[in-house]
Tab-separated table of C-alpha atoms and ligand atoms in Angstrom:
chain	number	residue	atom	x	y	z
A	1	MET	CA	-17.670	-49.324	-20.116
A	2	LYS	CA	-18.015	-53.079	-19.931
A	3	THR	CA	-19.064	-55.580	-22.579
A	4	SER	CA	-22.471	-55.790	-20.907
A	5	ASP	CA	-22.963	-52.014	-21.453
A	6	ILE	CA	-22.070	-52.392	-25.132
A	7	ARG	CA	-24.431	-55.355	-25.458
A	8	ALA	CA	-27.244	-53.213	-24.019
A	9	LEU	CA	-26.581	-50.531	-26.665
A	10	TYR	CA	-26.696	-53.168	-29.416
A	11	GLU	CA	-29.934	-54.575	-28.063
A	12	GLU	CA	-31.518	-51.172	-28.203
A	13	PHE	CA	-29.984	-49.537	-31.284
A	14	VAL	CA	-28.430	-52.038	-33.751
A	15	LEU	CA	-30.575	-54.248	-35.969
A	16	PRO	CA	-30.061	-57.875	-34.974
A	17	THR	CA	-28.841	-59.175	-38.366
A	18	TYR	CA	-25.843	-61.024	-36.920
A	19	ALA	CA	-25.465	-63.867	-34.437
A	20	ARG	CA	-22.889	-62.290	-32.130
A	21	SER	CA	-20.621	-64.197	-29.792
A	22	GLY	CA	-20.895	-61.818	-26.860
A	23	VAL	CA	-17.261	-60.700	-27.053
A	24	CYS	CA	-16.295	-57.070	-27.709
A	25	LEU	CA	-12.858	-56.800	-29.338
A	26	VAL	CA	-11.022	-53.530	-28.923
A	27	LYS	CA	-7.367	-54.063	-29.846
A	28	GLY	CA	-5.368	-56.277	-32.184
A	29	LYS	CA	-1.783	-56.975	-33.183
A	30	GLY	CA	-0.885	-59.640	-35.699
A	31	SER	CA	-2.686	-62.850	-34.750
A	32	LYS	CA	-3.653	-61.582	-31.302
A	33	VAL	CA	-6.706	-59.636	-30.212
A	34	TRP	CA	-7.920	-58.348	-26.871
A	35	ASP	CA	-11.439	-57.793	-25.626
A	36	LEU	CA	-12.829	-54.945	-23.567
A	37	GLU	CA	-12.022	-56.772	-20.323
A	38	GLY	CA	-8.396	-57.294	-21.435
A	39	LYS	CA	-8.664	-61.000	-22.205
A	40	GLU	CA	-6.237	-62.122	-24.952
A	41	TYR	CA	-7.233	-64.345	-27.880
A	42	LEU	CA	-5.293	-66.073	-30.633
A	43	ASP	CA	-7.202	-65.126	-33.778
A	44	PHE	CA	-7.306	-67.861	-36.420
A	45	PHE	CA	-10.134	-66.242	-38.383
A	46	PRO	CA	-9.067	-62.592	-38.295
A	47	GLY	CA	-11.768	-60.232	-39.499
A	48	TRP	CA	-13.746	-63.010	-41.204
A	49	ALA	CA	-10.905	-63.540	-43.713
A	50	VAL	CA	-10.416	-59.786	-44.140
A	51	SER	CA	-7.311	-59.243	-42.031
A	52	GLY	CA	-5.024	-61.374	-44.183
A	53	LEU	CA	-1.915	-59.758	-42.762
A	54	GLY	CA	-3.208	-59.986	-39.210
A	55	HIS	CA	-4.480	-57.078	-37.167
A	56	CYS	CA	-2.948	-53.619	-37.518
A	57	HIS	CA	0.051	-54.594	-39.656
A	58	PRO	CA	2.480	-51.677	-39.107
A	59	ASP	CA	3.054	-51.082	-42.847
A	60	ILE	CA	-0.698	-50.848	-43.495
A	61	VAL	CA	-1.220	-48.589	-40.493
A	62	ASN	CA	1.581	-46.291	-41.699
A	63	ALA	CA	0.263	-46.181	-45.249
A	64	ILE	CA	-3.167	-45.204	-43.917
A	65	LYS	CA	-1.696	-42.529	-41.631
A	66	ASN	CA	0.430	-41.008	-44.397
A	67	GLN	CA	-2.416	-40.948	-46.888
A	68	ALA	CA	-4.884	-39.565	-44.332
A	69	ARG	CA	-2.628	-36.565	-43.799
A	70	LYS	CA	-2.610	-35.791	-47.550
A	71	LEU	CA	-6.032	-36.589	-48.998
A	72	LEU	CA	-8.777	-38.956	-47.821
A	73	HIS	CA	-11.123	-38.933	-50.756
A	74	VAL	CA	-11.513	-37.631	-54.289
A	75	ALA	CA	-14.397	-38.463	-56.559
A	76	ASN	CA	-13.859	-40.745	-59.519
A	77	ASN	CA	-14.216	-37.909	-62.030
A	78	TYR	CA	-10.572	-37.088	-61.124
A	79	TYR	CA	-7.478	-39.220	-61.401
A	80	GLY	CA	-6.024	-40.688	-58.224
A	81	VAL	CA	-2.343	-41.622	-57.858
A	82	LYS	CA	-2.843	-44.538	-55.484
A	83	GLN	CA	-5.752	-45.988	-57.466
A	84	ALA	CA	-3.657	-45.979	-60.650
A	85	LEU	CA	-0.696	-47.651	-58.951
A	86	LEU	CA	-2.949	-50.207	-57.274
A	87	ALA	CA	-4.642	-51.146	-60.555
A	88	LYS	CA	-1.209	-51.679	-62.133
A	89	LYS	CA	-0.144	-53.853	-59.212
A	90	ILE	CA	-3.289	-56.008	-59.334
A	91	ILE	CA	-2.873	-56.565	-63.082
A	92	GLU	CA	0.841	-57.407	-62.751
A	93	LYS	CA	-0.026	-60.079	-60.196
A	94	SER	CA	-3.106	-61.524	-61.941
A	95	PHE	CA	-3.586	-61.329	-65.733
A	96	PRO	CA	-3.495	-58.650	-68.452
A	97	GLY	CA	-6.592	-56.503	-68.150
A	98	ARG	CA	-8.141	-53.583	-66.293
A	99	VAL	CA	-9.761	-53.018	-62.906
A	100	PHE	CA	-13.001	-51.527	-61.553
A	101	PHE	CA	-12.924	-50.509	-57.883
A	102	CYS	CA	-15.752	-50.748	-55.357
A	103	ASN	CA	-16.112	-51.263	-51.606
A	104	SER	CA	-16.970	-54.874	-50.888
A	105	GLY	CA	-17.112	-58.418	-52.176
A	106	ALA	CA	-20.807	-58.224	-52.987
A	107	GLU	CA	-20.225	-55.099	-55.067
A	108	ALA	CA	-17.349	-56.759	-56.919
A	109	MET	CA	-19.615	-59.706	-57.811
A	110	GLU	CA	-22.515	-57.365	-58.599
A	111	SER	CA	-20.130	-55.616	-61.005
A	112	ALA	CA	-19.274	-58.975	-62.592
A	113	ILE	CA	-22.997	-59.683	-63.068
A	114	LYS	CA	-23.566	-56.269	-64.669
A	115	PHE	CA	-20.508	-56.717	-66.869
A	116	ALA	CA	-21.691	-60.152	-68.012
A	117	ARG	CA	-25.188	-58.878	-68.819
A	118	LYS	CA	-23.882	-55.900	-70.762
A	119	PHE	CA	-21.463	-58.180	-72.596
A	120	GLY	CA	-24.308	-60.546	-73.479
A	121	SER	CA	-26.839	-57.868	-74.363
A	122	LYS	CA	-25.727	-57.760	-78.004
A	123	THR	CA	-26.673	-61.396	-78.452
A	124	GLY	CA	-29.623	-61.499	-76.056
A	125	ARG	CA	-27.831	-63.645	-73.490
A	126	TYR	CA	-28.087	-62.804	-69.768
A	127	GLU	CA	-28.124	-65.990	-67.718
A	128	MET	CA	-25.409	-66.776	-65.196
A	129	ILE	CA	-24.798	-70.297	-63.928
A	130	THR	CA	-23.467	-70.510	-60.377
A	131	MET	CA	-22.789	-73.322	-57.931
A	132	GLU	CA	-24.793	-74.890	-55.145
A	133	ARG	CA	-23.403	-73.936	-51.727
A	134	SER	CA	-21.659	-70.922	-53.244
A	135	PHE	CA	-21.549	-67.530	-51.586
A	136	HIS	CA	-21.374	-64.284	-53.547
A	137	GLY	CA	-22.832	-61.610	-51.262
A	138	ARG	CA	-26.082	-60.132	-49.925
A	139	THR	CA	-27.269	-57.633	-52.516
A	140	LEU	CA	-30.373	-58.809	-54.336
A	141	ALA	CA	-28.462	-60.030	-57.407
A	142	THR	CA	-25.542	-61.575	-55.524
A	143	LEU	CA	-27.777	-63.370	-53.039
A	144	THR	CA	-29.651	-64.776	-56.020
A	145	ALA	CA	-26.331	-65.895	-57.504
A	146	THR	CA	-25.574	-67.524	-54.145
A	147	GLY	CA	-26.604	-71.162	-54.401
A	148	GLN	CA	-28.038	-71.560	-50.901
A	149	GLU	CA	-31.783	-71.373	-50.329
A	150	LYS	CA	-31.507	-70.040	-46.793
A	151	PHE	CA	-30.237	-66.719	-48.168
A	152	HIS	CA	-33.162	-66.409	-50.615
A	153	LYS	CA	-36.104	-66.989	-48.280
A	154	GLY	CA	-38.396	-64.024	-47.873
A	155	PHE	CA	-36.680	-61.867	-50.461
A	156	GLU	CA	-38.687	-63.048	-53.450
A	157	PRO	CA	-39.291	-62.176	-56.206
A	158	LEU	CA	-35.606	-62.659	-56.992
A	159	PRO	CA	-34.018	-61.247	-60.156
A	160	GLU	CA	-34.266	-63.513	-63.162
A	161	GLY	CA	-31.428	-65.173	-64.967
A	162	PHE	CA	-29.612	-67.354	-62.419
A	163	LYS	CA	-29.266	-71.126	-62.384
A	164	HIS	CA	-27.513	-73.266	-59.779
A	165	VAL	CA	-25.714	-76.561	-60.372
A	166	PRO	CA	-23.759	-78.892	-58.072
A	167	PHE	CA	-20.116	-77.859	-57.569
A	168	ASN	CA	-17.382	-80.017	-59.097
A	169	ASP	CA	-19.930	-81.781	-61.352
A	170	PHE	CA	-19.001	-81.013	-64.955
A	171	ASP	CA	-21.825	-82.943	-66.611
A	172	ALA	CA	-24.459	-81.068	-64.597
A	173	LEU	CA	-22.856	-77.782	-65.611
A	174	LYS	CA	-22.632	-78.681	-69.263
A	175	GLN	CA	-26.289	-79.685	-69.322
A	176	ALA	CA	-27.341	-76.434	-67.693
A	177	VAL	CA	-25.759	-74.266	-70.403
A	178	GLY	CA	-28.508	-72.988	-72.719
A	179	PRO	CA	-28.976	-70.413	-75.479
A	180	LYS	CA	-29.381	-67.600	-72.905
A	181	THR	CA	-26.272	-68.461	-70.882
A	182	ILE	CA	-23.570	-65.786	-70.809
A	183	ALA	CA	-21.401	-66.662	-67.808
A	184	ILE	CA	-20.340	-69.283	-65.301
A	185	ALA	CA	-19.320	-68.051	-61.846
A	186	LEU	CA	-17.629	-69.983	-59.062
A	187	GLU	CA	-15.252	-69.815	-56.133
A	188	PRO	CA	-12.135	-71.951	-56.792
A	189	ILE	CA	-12.418	-72.928	-53.132
A	190	GLN	CA	-15.872	-72.455	-51.636
A	191	GLY	CA	-15.423	-70.670	-48.324
A	192	GLU	CA	-18.880	-70.226	-46.817
A	193	GLY	CA	-19.811	-73.522	-48.488
A	194	GLY	CA	-17.461	-75.464	-46.197
A	195	ILE	CA	-13.966	-75.199	-47.756
A	196	GLN	CA	-14.820	-77.221	-50.859
A	197	VAL	CA	-11.873	-77.269	-53.264
A	198	ALA	CA	-12.500	-77.338	-57.039
A	199	SER	CA	-10.788	-80.289	-58.691
A	200	PRO	CA	-8.122	-79.385	-61.295
A	201	ASP	CA	-9.761	-81.583	-63.921
A	202	TYR	CA	-13.128	-79.891	-63.353
A	203	LEU	CA	-11.792	-76.357	-63.744
A	204	LYS	CA	-9.874	-77.267	-66.905
A	205	LYS	CA	-13.088	-78.623	-68.430
A	206	VAL	CA	-15.062	-75.575	-67.301
A	207	LYS	CA	-12.502	-73.310	-68.970
A	208	ALA	CA	-12.696	-75.310	-72.201
A	209	LEU	CA	-16.503	-75.187	-72.123
A	210	CYS	CA	-16.445	-71.396	-71.720
A	211	HIS	CA	-14.112	-71.150	-74.678
A	212	GLU	CA	-16.268	-73.409	-76.823
A	213	LYS	CA	-19.586	-71.666	-76.029
A	214	ASN	CA	-18.189	-68.130	-75.800
A	215	LEU	CA	-19.127	-67.814	-72.105
A	216	LEU	CA	-17.445	-65.621	-69.526
A	217	LEU	CA	-15.687	-67.425	-66.705
A	218	VAL	CA	-16.057	-65.510	-63.445
A	219	PHE	CA	-13.963	-66.414	-60.406
A	220	ASP	CA	-15.082	-65.084	-57.064
A	221	GLU	CA	-11.716	-64.811	-55.289
A	222	VAL	CA	-13.020	-62.538	-52.554
A	223	GLN	CA	-11.971	-65.109	-49.954
A	224	THR	CA	-9.279	-67.106	-51.795
A	225	GLY	CA	-7.364	-64.155	-53.247
A	226	MET	CA	-4.425	-62.079	-51.990
A	227	GLY	CA	-2.063	-64.880	-51.043
A	228	ARG	CA	-4.090	-66.931	-48.619
A	229	THR	CA	-3.597	-70.150	-50.577
A	230	GLY	CA	0.153	-69.619	-50.982
A	231	LYS	CA	-0.247	-67.981	-54.390
A	232	TRP	CA	-1.508	-64.481	-55.093
A	233	PHE	CA	-4.751	-65.921	-56.475
A	234	ALA	CA	-6.228	-69.420	-56.264
A	235	PHE	CA	-6.626	-69.683	-60.058
A	236	GLU	CA	-2.834	-70.015	-60.283
A	237	HIS	CA	-3.060	-73.479	-58.709
A	238	TYR	CA	-5.052	-74.649	-61.729
A	239	GLY	CA	-3.080	-73.398	-64.716
A	240	ILE	CA	-6.074	-71.519	-66.119
A	241	GLU	CA	-7.237	-67.896	-66.003
A	242	PRO	CA	-10.745	-66.537	-65.492
A	243	ASP	CA	-12.156	-63.729	-67.661
A	244	LEU	CA	-13.425	-61.830	-64.630
A	245	MET	CA	-12.178	-61.981	-61.060
A	246	ALA	CA	-13.797	-60.458	-57.973
A	247	LEU	CA	-11.592	-59.390	-55.060
A	248	ALA	CA	-12.262	-57.850	-51.640
A	249	LYS	CA	-11.644	-59.009	-48.050
A	250	SER	CA	-7.829	-59.323	-47.711
A	251	LEU	CA	-7.263	-56.831	-50.545
A	252	GLY	CA	-7.472	-54.031	-47.990
A	253	SER	CA	-6.534	-56.136	-44.962
A	254	GLY	CA	-9.015	-54.159	-42.874
A	255	VAL	CA	-10.235	-51.226	-44.963
A	256	PRO	CA	-13.317	-51.696	-47.168
A	257	ILE	CA	-12.252	-52.165	-50.773
A	258	GLY	CA	-13.414	-54.443	-53.568
A	259	ALA	CA	-12.248	-54.857	-57.141
A	260	LEU	CA	-13.374	-56.506	-60.340
A	261	VAL	CA	-10.522	-57.520	-62.647
A	262	VAL	CA	-11.475	-57.827	-66.313
A	263	ASN	CA	-9.396	-59.673	-68.848
A	264	ARG	CA	-8.080	-57.462	-71.645
A	265	LYS	CA	-9.590	-59.767	-74.275
A	266	ILE	CA	-13.178	-58.879	-73.340
A	267	GLN	CA	-13.073	-55.459	-71.735
A	268	GLU	CA	-13.583	-53.257	-74.799
A	269	GLU	CA	-16.845	-51.367	-75.145
A	270	VAL	CA	-18.610	-53.128	-72.291
A	271	LEU	CA	-18.564	-50.997	-69.152
A	272	THR	CA	-18.155	-47.555	-70.731
A	273	PRO	CA	-18.367	-44.134	-68.991
A	274	GLY	CA	-21.644	-43.842	-67.114
A	275	THR	CA	-22.603	-47.517	-67.186
A	276	HIS	CA	-21.233	-48.397	-63.748
A	277	ALA	CA	-19.833	-46.458	-60.807
A	278	SER	CA	-19.060	-46.339	-57.118
A	279	THR	CA	-18.674	-43.092	-55.184
A	280	TYR	CA	-15.994	-44.394	-52.839
A	281	GLY	CA	-14.559	-47.035	-55.165
A	282	GLY	CA	-10.757	-47.133	-54.876
A	283	ASN	CA	-10.457	-43.816	-53.074
A	284	PRO	CA	-6.997	-42.591	-51.994
A	285	LEU	CA	-7.254	-43.952	-48.452
A	286	VAL	CA	-8.264	-47.528	-49.269
A	287	ALA	CA	-6.073	-47.694	-52.381
A	288	ALA	CA	-3.041	-46.654	-50.305
A	289	ALA	CA	-3.850	-49.411	-47.815
A	290	ALA	CA	-4.264	-52.071	-50.527
A	291	LEU	CA	-0.999	-51.024	-52.187
A	292	ALA	CA	0.705	-51.435	-48.818
A	293	VAL	CA	-0.850	-54.918	-48.540
A	294	PHE	CA	0.819	-55.973	-51.807
A	295	LYS	CA	4.147	-54.521	-50.690
A	296	ALA	CA	3.974	-56.125	-47.240
A	297	ILE	CA	3.266	-59.545	-48.772
A	298	GLU	CA	6.280	-59.149	-51.073
A	299	LYS	CA	8.582	-57.715	-48.417
A	300	GLY	CA	7.679	-60.342	-45.834
A	301	LYS	CA	7.769	-63.221	-48.360
A	302	LEU	CA	4.339	-64.074	-47.042
A	303	LEU	CA	3.236	-66.267	-49.954
A	304	GLY	CA	5.968	-68.705	-48.937
A	305	ASN	CA	4.943	-68.428	-45.312
A	306	ALA	CA	1.279	-69.057	-46.157
A	307	GLU	CA	2.260	-72.178	-48.060
A	308	ALA	CA	4.674	-73.491	-45.414
A	309	MET	CA	2.478	-72.671	-42.409
A	310	GLY	CA	-0.580	-73.925	-44.299
A	311	SER	CA	0.924	-77.341	-44.857
A	312	TYR	CA	2.224	-77.451	-41.280
A	313	LEU	CA	-1.198	-76.570	-39.882
A	314	LYS	CA	-2.851	-79.090	-42.192
A	315	SER	CA	-0.520	-81.859	-41.007
A	316	ARG	CA	-1.218	-80.969	-37.368
A	317	LEU	CA	-4.973	-81.078	-38.072
A	318	GLU	CA	-4.522	-84.462	-39.777
A	319	GLU	CA	-2.845	-85.635	-36.564
A	320	LEU	CA	-5.920	-84.544	-34.626
A	321	LYS	CA	-8.074	-86.441	-37.098
A	322	GLY	CA	-6.009	-89.561	-36.400
A	323	LYS	CA	-6.477	-89.025	-32.685
A	324	TYR	CA	-10.222	-88.253	-32.823
A	325	PRO	CA	-11.594	-90.314	-35.722
A	326	ASN	CA	-15.086	-90.242	-34.205
A	327	LEU	CA	-15.137	-86.460	-34.143
A	328	ILE	CA	-13.307	-85.486	-37.324
A	329	LYS	CA	-14.399	-86.701	-40.736
A	330	GLU	CA	-12.059	-84.805	-43.064
A	331	VAL	CA	-9.407	-82.091	-43.208
A	332	ARG	CA	-9.265	-80.139	-46.476
A	333	GLY	CA	-8.134	-76.902	-48.102
A	334	ILE	CA	-5.112	-75.211	-49.619
A	335	GLY	CA	-2.568	-73.002	-47.856
A	336	LEU	CA	-4.087	-71.103	-44.970
A	337	MET	CA	-7.672	-71.759	-46.049
A	338	LEU	CA	-8.498	-74.926	-44.156
A	339	GLY	CA	-11.640	-76.744	-43.126
A	340	VAL	CA	-12.169	-79.511	-40.603
A	341	GLU	CA	-15.388	-81.401	-41.285
A	342	LEU	CA	-16.849	-82.849	-38.112
A	343	ASN	CA	-19.227	-85.702	-37.470
A	344	ARG	CA	-21.262	-83.370	-35.283
A	345	PRO	CA	-22.315	-79.692	-35.150
A	346	GLY	CA	-19.344	-77.384	-34.577
A	347	ALA	CA	-20.902	-74.446	-32.706
A	348	GLU	CA	-20.110	-75.830	-29.275
A	349	ILE	CA	-16.481	-76.429	-30.243
A	350	VAL	CA	-16.144	-72.845	-31.488
A	351	ASN	CA	-17.630	-71.570	-28.202
A	352	ARG	CA	-15.371	-73.705	-26.023
A	353	LEU	CA	-12.311	-72.659	-28.022
A	354	ARG	CA	-13.231	-69.010	-27.637
A	355	GLU	CA	-13.515	-69.439	-23.886
A	356	ARG	CA	-9.995	-70.888	-23.931
A	357	GLY	CA	-8.726	-68.017	-26.080
A	358	LEU	CA	-8.808	-69.272	-29.676
A	359	LEU	CA	-11.044	-67.700	-32.321
A	360	ILE	CA	-12.123	-69.797	-35.323
A	361	ASN	CA	-15.332	-70.085	-37.355
A	362	CYS	CA	-17.825	-72.805	-38.179
A	363	THR	CA	-19.736	-72.920	-41.466
A	364	GLN	CA	-22.368	-75.276	-42.932
A	365	GLU	CA	-23.002	-76.312	-39.277
A	366	ASN	CA	-20.216	-78.885	-39.104
A	367	VAL	CA	-17.137	-77.487	-40.856
A	368	LEU	CA	-14.613	-75.654	-38.692
A	369	ARG	CA	-13.108	-72.904	-40.842
A	370	ILE	CA	-9.547	-72.036	-39.919
A	371	MET	CA	-7.917	-69.151	-41.797
A	372	PRO	CA	-5.074	-67.596	-39.808
A	373	ALA	CA	-3.186	-64.500	-40.946
A	374	MET	CA	-0.369	-64.998	-43.475
A	375	THR	CA	2.064	-63.836	-40.792
A	376	VAL	CA	1.184	-66.765	-38.504
A	377	THR	CA	4.071	-68.672	-36.889
A	378	LYS	CA	4.665	-72.312	-36.078
A	379	ARG	CA	4.505	-71.517	-32.398
A	380	MET	CA	1.040	-69.976	-32.732
A	381	ILE	CA	-0.121	-72.982	-34.723
A	382	ASP	CA	1.145	-75.316	-32.009
A	383	GLN	CA	-0.682	-73.268	-29.411
A	384	ALA	CA	-3.926	-73.365	-31.430
A	385	VAL	CA	-3.656	-77.113	-32.028
A	386	ARG	CA	-3.037	-77.676	-28.308
A	387	LEU	CA	-6.271	-75.830	-27.487
A	388	MET	CA	-8.194	-77.783	-30.119
A	389	ASP	CA	-6.768	-81.013	-28.748
A	390	GLN	CA	-8.012	-80.085	-25.257
A	391	VAL	CA	-11.522	-79.287	-26.466
A	392	PHE	CA	-11.736	-82.398	-28.661
A	393	SER	CA	-10.633	-84.602	-25.778
A	394	GLU	CA	-13.328	-83.088	-23.535
A	395	LEU	CA	-15.954	-83.912	-26.117
A	396	SER	CA	-14.870	-87.371	-27.217
B	1	PLP	C1	-17.369	-62.572	-48.158
B	1	PLP	C2	-17.623	-62.983	-49.538
B	1	PLP	C3	-18.412	-62.223	-50.421
B	1	PLP	C4	-19.136	-60.974	-49.964
B	1	PLP	O1	-18.273	-59.957	-49.559
B	1	PLP	P1	-18.833	-58.680	-48.759
B	1	PLP	O2	-17.618	-57.798	-48.639
B	1	PLP	O3	-19.353	-59.177	-47.466
B	1	PLP	O4	-19.897	-58.077	-49.582
B	1	PLP	C5	-18.534	-62.628	-51.723
B	1	PLP	N1	-17.941	-63.737	-52.158
B	1	PLP	C6	-17.178	-64.507	-51.353
B	1	PLP	C7	-16.517	-65.726	-51.911
B	1	PLP	C8	-17.005	-64.168	-50.014
B	1	PLP	O5	-16.282	-64.946	-49.211
């Protein structure tokens, strides 16, 4: 079979909900992937921020193999060994509390919304304030929480009880809080929104406001979590803790798993037996994989690598900005979550890079999103920067 045969099958049988690049990837190892025709690519956006340890990390593959031989799935009316150990691990690395498991980022945020509403139901509060240009998923509630109109169009009427305010603007947020407000939700670094980093001063004030008004602070760390920023979770850069934290993407480094972490202070009597559930949530297979992700990050000292390689990559991108001031407006981000804002649309750059063998992403039309695996090396970064340099020089 060739890529053109696969494309024909898609055109006939798969709903066209994605803009696809025309490449069919069939094999991966670390930061490299190969397509059906055998062409090799350097992958600096592996699995849309899912494959945090790169493709097919041997420890994850082994954990999956071992678990698959024993037990793939048990329902959540039984205990599971791997789920218990994974919950303990997540809590040890984040903050004292408990975990609910699901299968995706949207479900983790949906769980946060349900938790907040149940928490507020005693006092008649239900409204969640979220940020403009945020991204929280595609279920009806999470797309409503998402502060971008393009995701709402055509799906009205949307669920009630969401308000959007500009990101990093404390006064706007404070003004939006009303008698019905129960929670504030945000990404510490907006991913889909163009790698917008929350300012430390802003988050400290948001935390204080939540304390003062008895609001829940929800961090969507689906993209920022699991070491990408050089710390286990992005909140650690700010010296504050959220009440609820949503995880997914890199948590499984390739298997579908999501989690909502709930601070011990608020968890009692909110989501009780029967009030929320997920058939697959945290099943033995995905829990074994996620446990192996934690262990591989520790064993490989990958937080340190993410920090070191992140600052190296950022400095190399700053060099490119110096060289192409007409093309590049700003380089921003933390660790291996970097954005290059352009003075022009980025789609053509992404396409030209792919033709040369480098995979990256573009979001908000003009922000190149570069999020290599935590195992990335200096040599791979140099290779990627060389390819970017070539494409920028063609276009300038
Ligand atoms: C990707 C993403 C989601 C949605 O995750 P899915 O697994 O696609 O449902 C939610 N929030 C953030 C910040 C994300 O990056």
